[in-house]
Amino acid sequence: MKTLRVSPRFVSLTRRALMAGVIALILVRLPAFAMTFTNDTTINVNDTNYDGTDIVVTNCTLTVNGLHAFSSLFVAGGGALTHSFSPNGSISNILFVASESQVLNGTNPVTLLNSNILTDTVLVTDSGSTIIYTNGVDYLLTSPDGILTQLQRTTNSTIPDGTNILVNYDVLLGTLPAGLNLSVTGNVEVAVGGVIHANGKGYGGGAGPGAGHIAGSPQDGSGAGYGGIGGMSSSNAMGGTTYGSFLQPTNFGSGGGASYVGVGGAGGGAVKITTGGNVIINGTISADGANGTNSRSGGGSGGSIWITAHVVSGSGAITAQGGAGEPTHGGGGGGGRIAIQCDVSTFAGSVAAYGGAGAKTGGAGTVYTQLTGQNGLLVFDNGGQAGTNSLAAISSSSVDVLIRGKAGVIPAGAWLVGNLTIASNGLLLVSSALSPINLTASGNVTIQSGGSLLA
């Protein structure tokens, strides 16, 4: 029998080759660059430092404003992702200009290089950035045309005549729609205990296209509307109206009606997530309206959640619910709007756009789910609480409609739908204030036991 002898050098080289292969496989699975946030941080509109990276949020709040593009996103337990509160629904698009060089001669004014400068942000230093000069003492700022800004030495200025200075300032480029708007190349995951939320981040109290109203003496406020009409107050102040799209929801929720004490609750904000990968939700994604905390004030309406992905899975919660009116006189806010569009959905959690409680509960918002190649399903569900109705316009035979959970729906104009199901405790109501119902269904119309179509 022959014995095969292997040299120690060969064994060493083989081990090294195997180890190199294992390391290579590990490196392939690791992100090229990951940013883990463990302290509260804000990423503003023009901050692109984190775009294109893998984002991890844990045990802190990451605030992201405006459109940003990440490689992947993981919100761990104890982590929160949100956007800033914007009472008017927009956010300033501001550009920071650093170290603009200027030379000041005598008291002759120089014109700064950018227009629409926020003059209260101007900082003037010497060429070495070691001395900070004082506005009104060392220099003056003027704007003869209201657009351009000029800077000049004062007669008693400590800025040496004819010297070079550096000017730092912010430029207002305009305004952008506020909200959380993320484009993600890979996966988005919200772990158990993690949240993506925009609760109370929409229009301020009494503001927005569906703002609540005021009535009575003492005055009380109704709930705001968005996906559903806001609930009336105890003095019958009419609830705020519906607006926006159930297919592509991007609007903010509106603010509840004020009372004699103060404003109502703010509306929910807006969350838009577009990803080429999967969205895994075991935590919570929410855009709920805020409760009316001032005595007799109305609740804010729910905001918007719009998710586009390859696969949506998990067992968490997605909500855009109306805020409660202040008991017992304020009206509840209407539900917001949720849209989920994907190739495959195995999501086993809860999805709700209920109206908020109050003197009158707000109307159900809209939950729209569409799988690639299939009809979309539009659901009106008020969680078993009878409230104000929801006004809806539907004009596509590729949209199936389900009304349930004591939701009441009023058609806005003629309806063209695929299939229509009015489940138990669902109501389709023909309003005398609008045109008679004209319903065309390409599929079936089913009114289950306990469901109603009323004129």
XYZ file of C-alpha atoms in Angstrom:
455
model
C 0.000 0.000 0.000
C 1.324 3.407 -0.980
C 1.180 6.361 1.358
C 0.291 9.786 -0.066
C 2.388 12.492 1.523
C 1.177 16.083 1.430
C 3.628 18.819 2.194
C 2.822 21.238 5.047
C 3.286 24.124 2.618
C 0.515 22.740 0.375
C -1.835 22.368 3.375
C -1.085 25.947 4.439
C -1.786 27.311 0.956
C -5.032 25.332 0.736
C -6.242 26.679 4.082
C -5.411 30.214 3.024
C -7.323 29.774 -0.240
C -10.373 28.421 1.604
C -10.238 31.256 4.148
C -9.942 33.831 1.366
C -13.006 32.330 -0.306
C -15.033 32.480 2.911
C -13.996 36.090 3.522
C -14.923 36.986 -0.061
C -18.395 35.485 0.406
C -18.882 37.464 3.627
C -17.756 40.700 2.004
C -20.204 40.202 -0.855
C -23.078 40.144 1.676
C -21.898 43.203 3.572
C -23.087 46.676 2.447
C -20.506 48.836 0.772
C -21.104 51.568 3.345
C -23.596 51.508 6.212
C -24.554 54.412 8.467
C -25.930 53.485 11.887
C -27.751 56.236 13.778
C -27.770 55.883 17.563
C -28.345 59.568 18.433
C -31.205 61.836 17.355
C -30.308 63.282 13.941
C -31.971 65.366 11.222
C -31.256 64.961 7.493
C -32.534 68.070 5.729
C -33.601 68.669 2.145
C -30.234 69.406 0.542
C -28.159 67.112 2.754
C -27.007 64.322 0.404
C -24.275 62.980 2.692
C -26.262 59.824 3.423
C -27.844 59.231 0.023
C -26.784 55.945 -1.559
C -25.921 54.361 1.806
C -27.441 51.616 3.945
C -29.275 53.286 6.837
C -29.771 51.703 10.270
C -31.808 53.478 12.983
C -31.629 52.143 16.528
C -32.593 53.623 19.914
C -32.982 57.130 18.522
C -35.131 59.267 16.218
C -33.944 60.006 12.680
C -35.801 62.925 11.083
C -35.644 63.024 7.271
C -37.087 65.924 5.271
C -37.670 65.943 1.528
C -36.735 63.357 -1.102
C -33.771 61.085 -0.295
C -32.390 57.924 -1.910
C -30.957 55.199 0.315
C -29.465 51.828 -0.549
C -31.420 50.058 2.198
C -33.219 50.971 5.423
C -33.481 49.091 8.713
C -35.416 50.561 11.656
C -34.520 48.445 14.671
C -36.466 48.074 17.912
C -36.366 51.377 19.759
C -35.644 53.253 16.517
C -37.955 55.854 14.993
C -37.977 57.450 11.537
C -40.077 60.556 10.968
C -40.253 63.963 9.240
C -40.502 67.450 10.695
C -43.811 69.050 11.617
C -44.957 71.438 8.904
C -48.100 73.398 9.847
C -48.622 74.674 6.266
C -47.680 71.477 4.399
C -44.448 72.759 2.857
C -40.782 72.931 3.792
C -38.196 75.528 2.873
C -35.548 74.477 0.368
C -32.454 76.185 1.758
C -28.921 76.216 0.352
C -26.001 77.062 2.649
C -23.288 79.222 1.078
C -19.943 79.102 2.867
C -16.994 81.515 2.717
C -18.019 83.779 -0.149
C -15.075 86.133 -0.632
C -15.689 89.874 -0.825
C -13.488 92.994 -0.572
C -14.880 96.054 1.228
C -13.559 99.495 0.257
C -14.651 102.476 2.282
C -18.407 102.445 2.716
C -19.065 101.339 -0.849
C -21.626 98.491 -0.965
C -20.846 95.122 -2.561
C -23.560 92.824 -3.897
C -23.541 89.243 -2.644
C -23.527 86.568 -5.335
C -26.924 84.973 -4.602
C -30.457 86.324 -4.474
C -33.148 85.599 -1.853
C -30.638 85.512 0.984
C -32.038 84.999 4.488
C -30.359 88.021 6.012
C -30.730 86.820 9.583
C -28.362 83.943 8.720
C -25.527 86.140 7.410
C -22.201 85.664 9.193
C -19.180 87.844 8.277
C -15.628 86.920 9.319
C -12.086 87.893 8.477
C -10.199 85.922 5.819
C -8.954 83.448 8.435
C -12.431 82.875 9.931
C -11.097 83.845 13.352
C -12.856 87.201 13.861
C -16.659 87.476 13.667
C -17.876 90.961 12.751
C -21.125 92.444 14.041
C -24.073 93.468 11.867
C -25.071 97.093 12.473
C -21.701 97.866 14.067
C -19.044 96.685 11.613
C -21.218 96.357 8.520
C -24.720 96.995 7.201
C -27.007 94.768 5.104
C -29.469 96.320 2.656
C -31.690 95.060 -0.159
C -32.703 97.923 -2.467
C -34.806 95.712 -4.771
C -35.939 93.119 -2.205
C -34.123 90.366 -4.128
C -30.378 91.045 -4.024
C -28.481 91.765 -0.820
C -25.740 94.355 -0.429
C -23.112 94.616 2.282
C -20.976 97.648 3.238
C -18.611 98.812 5.967
C -19.822 101.288 8.542
C -17.846 104.455 9.152
C -16.580 103.144 12.499
C -16.079 99.554 11.380
C -13.337 97.345 12.816
C -13.095 95.701 9.374
C -9.857 97.075 7.862
C -10.526 99.173 4.768
C -9.811 97.276 1.547
C -9.460 93.917 3.273
C -10.838 90.556 2.182
C -13.745 89.132 4.197
C -15.687 85.856 4.109
C -19.493 85.809 4.084
C -21.613 82.792 5.093
C -25.385 82.701 4.630
C -28.487 80.674 3.708
C -30.325 81.087 0.390
C -34.031 80.348 0.089
C -34.432 78.394 -3.165
C -38.183 77.977 -2.721
C -40.486 75.534 -1.004
C -41.066 71.807 -1.425
C -43.890 69.543 -0.280
C -43.075 68.424 3.229
C -43.113 64.807 4.322
C -41.004 61.654 4.352
C -40.254 60.656 0.744
C -37.792 57.781 0.372
C -36.522 55.982 -2.708
C -34.741 52.799 -1.596
C -32.777 50.494 -3.892
C -32.885 47.432 -1.654
C -35.059 46.372 1.275
C -36.898 48.373 3.920
C -37.415 46.638 7.258
C -39.189 47.873 10.379
C -38.424 45.485 13.225
C -40.627 44.755 16.230
C -40.520 47.879 18.400
C -39.375 50.058 15.481
C -41.567 52.785 14.000
C -41.835 54.917 10.896
C -44.329 57.595 11.823
C -45.721 60.957 10.860
C -48.332 61.248 13.616
C -49.560 64.822 13.993
C -46.947 66.023 11.459
C -49.456 67.379 8.894
C -51.363 70.656 8.688
C -51.721 72.515 11.969
C -54.978 72.932 13.865
C -57.655 74.605 11.717
C -55.454 74.487 8.591
C -55.491 72.446 5.396
C -58.032 71.760 2.627
C -60.134 69.604 4.947
C -59.861 71.731 8.084
C -62.523 71.418 10.756
C -65.031 74.186 11.480
C -66.334 76.116 14.482
C -69.889 76.552 15.812
C -71.868 77.131 18.995
C -71.568 79.216 22.119
C -69.240 78.400 23.708
C -67.537 77.490 20.465
C -66.544 73.929 19.703
C -64.728 72.429 16.709
C -65.503 69.652 14.270
C -63.059 67.016 13.107
C -60.938 67.530 9.998
C -61.419 65.526 6.809
C -59.119 63.814 4.307
C -59.966 60.230 3.289
C -63.147 60.461 5.351
C -65.286 63.472 6.285
C -64.629 64.854 9.774
C -67.130 64.290 12.574
C -69.487 67.069 13.633
C -69.059 68.815 16.961
C -71.755 68.797 19.647
C -72.906 72.195 18.307
C -73.208 70.676 14.803
C -70.177 72.366 13.277
C -69.795 70.570 9.947
C -66.824 68.255 9.621
C -64.005 68.979 7.197
C -64.333 67.599 3.669
C -62.438 64.914 1.750
C -59.701 65.563 -0.850
C -56.751 63.895 -2.527
C -56.228 60.553 -4.296
C -56.722 57.042 -2.910
C -54.479 55.654 -5.693
C -51.447 57.838 -4.974
C -51.893 59.433 -1.543
C -49.376 62.185 -0.846
C -51.398 64.860 0.971
C -51.137 65.832 4.605
C -54.058 65.360 6.953
C -55.823 68.592 7.951
C -56.176 70.207 11.359
C -59.252 69.894 13.552
C -61.594 72.803 14.205
C -60.762 75.174 17.054
C -62.824 75.850 20.145
C -63.169 78.934 22.290
C -60.030 77.727 24.101
C -57.686 77.057 21.193
C -56.875 75.127 18.012
C -57.757 71.535 17.237
C -55.413 68.605 16.668
C -52.926 68.616 13.796
C -53.375 66.290 10.846
C -51.224 63.275 10.120
C -48.164 63.742 7.913
C -47.119 61.895 4.761
C -44.940 58.787 4.321
C -43.958 57.624 0.825
C -41.640 54.638 0.393
C -40.653 53.406 -3.059
C -38.308 50.425 -3.147
C -36.998 47.986 -5.706
C -36.782 45.328 -2.999
C -39.034 44.170 -0.183
C -40.811 46.030 2.625
C -40.917 43.987 5.848
C -43.152 45.487 8.539
C -43.088 43.857 11.964
C -43.149 47.195 13.755
C -45.413 50.136 12.903
C -45.826 52.594 10.038
C -48.295 55.341 10.973
C -49.563 58.768 9.938
C -52.326 59.328 12.482
C -54.038 62.648 13.143
C -53.519 64.245 16.555
C -56.256 64.418 19.171
C -57.960 67.705 19.965
C -56.435 68.514 23.365
C -57.939 71.973 23.895
C -61.367 71.801 25.486
C -64.145 71.217 22.868
C -61.687 71.175 19.910
C -61.756 68.755 16.968
C -59.360 65.971 16.027
C -56.987 66.124 13.050
C -57.525 63.831 10.091
C -55.212 60.934 9.305
C -52.426 61.531 6.799
C -50.937 59.523 3.906
C -48.980 56.274 3.627
C -47.948 55.125 0.134
C -45.784 52.015 -0.240
C -44.507 50.642 -3.555
C -42.405 47.475 -3.416
C -41.708 44.025 -4.851
C -42.948 42.140 -1.776
C -44.720 43.462 1.325
C -44.589 41.143 4.335
C -44.614 41.071 8.129
C -47.163 41.113 10.938
C -46.966 44.691 12.218
C -49.373 47.612 11.813
C -50.021 50.306 9.194
C -52.344 53.119 10.301
C -53.586 56.517 9.128
C -56.352 57.097 11.637
C -58.176 60.278 12.570
C -57.473 61.938 15.905
C -60.137 62.004 18.594
C -62.156 65.141 19.273
C -61.781 66.513 22.794
C -64.506 64.766 24.843
C -67.369 65.230 24.645
C -67.921 68.176 22.328
C -65.160 68.050 19.691
C -65.684 66.088 16.475
C -63.435 63.183 15.517
C -61.032 63.511 12.600
C -61.670 61.560 9.400
C -59.426 58.664 8.463
C -56.482 59.258 6.138
C -55.356 57.355 3.036
C -53.172 54.244 2.678
C -52.030 52.720 -0.626
C -49.919 49.567 -0.999
C -48.811 48.578 -4.496
C -46.604 45.512 -4.925
C -46.011 42.319 -6.864
C -46.652 40.032 -3.898
C -48.176 40.643 -0.460
C -47.923 38.231 2.452
C -48.529 40.957 5.027
C -50.479 39.474 7.940
C -50.665 42.551 10.186
C -53.348 45.227 10.564
C -54.102 48.072 8.169
C -56.482 50.789 9.379
C -57.659 54.250 8.380
C -60.498 54.592 10.895
C -62.100 57.876 11.825
C -61.402 59.267 15.299
C -63.903 59.226 18.150
C -65.703 62.374 19.279
C -69.092 64.025 19.572
C -69.450 62.430 16.136
C -66.927 59.852 14.960
C -65.021 60.801 11.824
C -65.628 58.994 8.528
C -63.582 56.029 7.339
C -60.496 56.756 5.307
C -59.343 54.700 2.325
C -57.106 51.610 2.177
C -56.104 50.657 -1.366
C -54.113 47.531 -2.167
C -53.050 46.523 -5.675
C -51.048 43.478 -6.722
C -49.367 43.557 -10.122
C -51.671 42.269 -12.859
C -54.775 42.216 -10.634
C -57.616 44.589 -9.841
C -56.923 46.919 -6.966
C -59.059 46.625 -3.820
C -60.382 49.823 -2.225
C -61.630 49.262 1.326
C -63.766 51.593 3.434
C -63.768 50.318 7.042
C -64.492 52.334 10.180
C -63.578 49.656 12.685
C -67.185 49.023 13.728
C -67.805 52.630 14.819
C -70.665 54.425 13.081
C -69.543 57.899 12.091
C -69.607 60.532 9.397
C -69.634 59.330 5.811
C -66.836 59.233 3.260
C -67.210 61.016 -0.075
C -65.538 59.081 -2.900
C -65.049 59.360 -6.676
C -64.219 56.070 -8.456
C -63.847 55.829 -12.224
C -62.006 52.601 -13.067
C -63.234 49.089 -13.765
C -59.897 47.837 -12.422
C -60.832 48.940 -8.893
C -62.886 46.617 -6.684
C -64.685 48.244 -3.745
C -65.442 46.797 -0.304
C -67.507 48.725 2.281
C -67.610 47.288 5.814
C -67.136 47.995 9.537
C -69.967 50.581 9.752
C -68.360 52.754 7.087
C -70.784 54.939 5.152
C -69.821 55.984 1.628
C -71.395 58.625 -0.619
C -70.539 58.460 -4.352
C -69.182 61.709 -5.760
C -70.608 61.572 -9.270
C -71.001 58.418 -11.376
C -69.153 55.313 -10.224
C -67.303 52.917 -12.523
C -65.945 49.940 -10.575
C -64.924 46.317 -11.047
C -66.702 44.436 -8.251
C -68.688 46.111 -5.481
C -69.300 44.422 -2.143
C -71.340 46.049 0.611
C -70.608 43.807 3.579
C -72.537 43.514 6.828
C -72.658 46.926 8.547
C -71.538 48.639 5.336
C -73.547 51.477 3.783
C -73.602 53.019 0.309
C -75.686 56.149 0.560
C -77.245 58.280 -2.160
C -77.143 61.882 -0.959
C -79.959 64.253 -1.839
C -77.357 67.011 -2.044
C -75.593 65.268 -4.928
C -76.728 63.780 -8.221
C -78.601 60.435 -8.205
C -76.365 57.381 -8.122
C -75.125 56.119 -11.474
C -73.283 52.868 -10.817
C -71.553 50.769 -13.482
C -69.791 47.563 -12.410
C -67.825 45.381 -14.823
C -68.046 42.544 -12.291
C -70.476 41.653 -9.509
C -72.476 43.822 -7.139
C -73.032 42.029 -3.827
C -75.021 43.341 -0.853
C -74.502 40.967 2.043
C -76.880 40.441 4.945
C -76.774 43.582 7.073
C -75.337 45.709 4.254
C -77.342 48.565 2.767
C -77.641 50.677 -0.352
C -79.920 53.553 0.630
C -81.507 56.388 -1.264
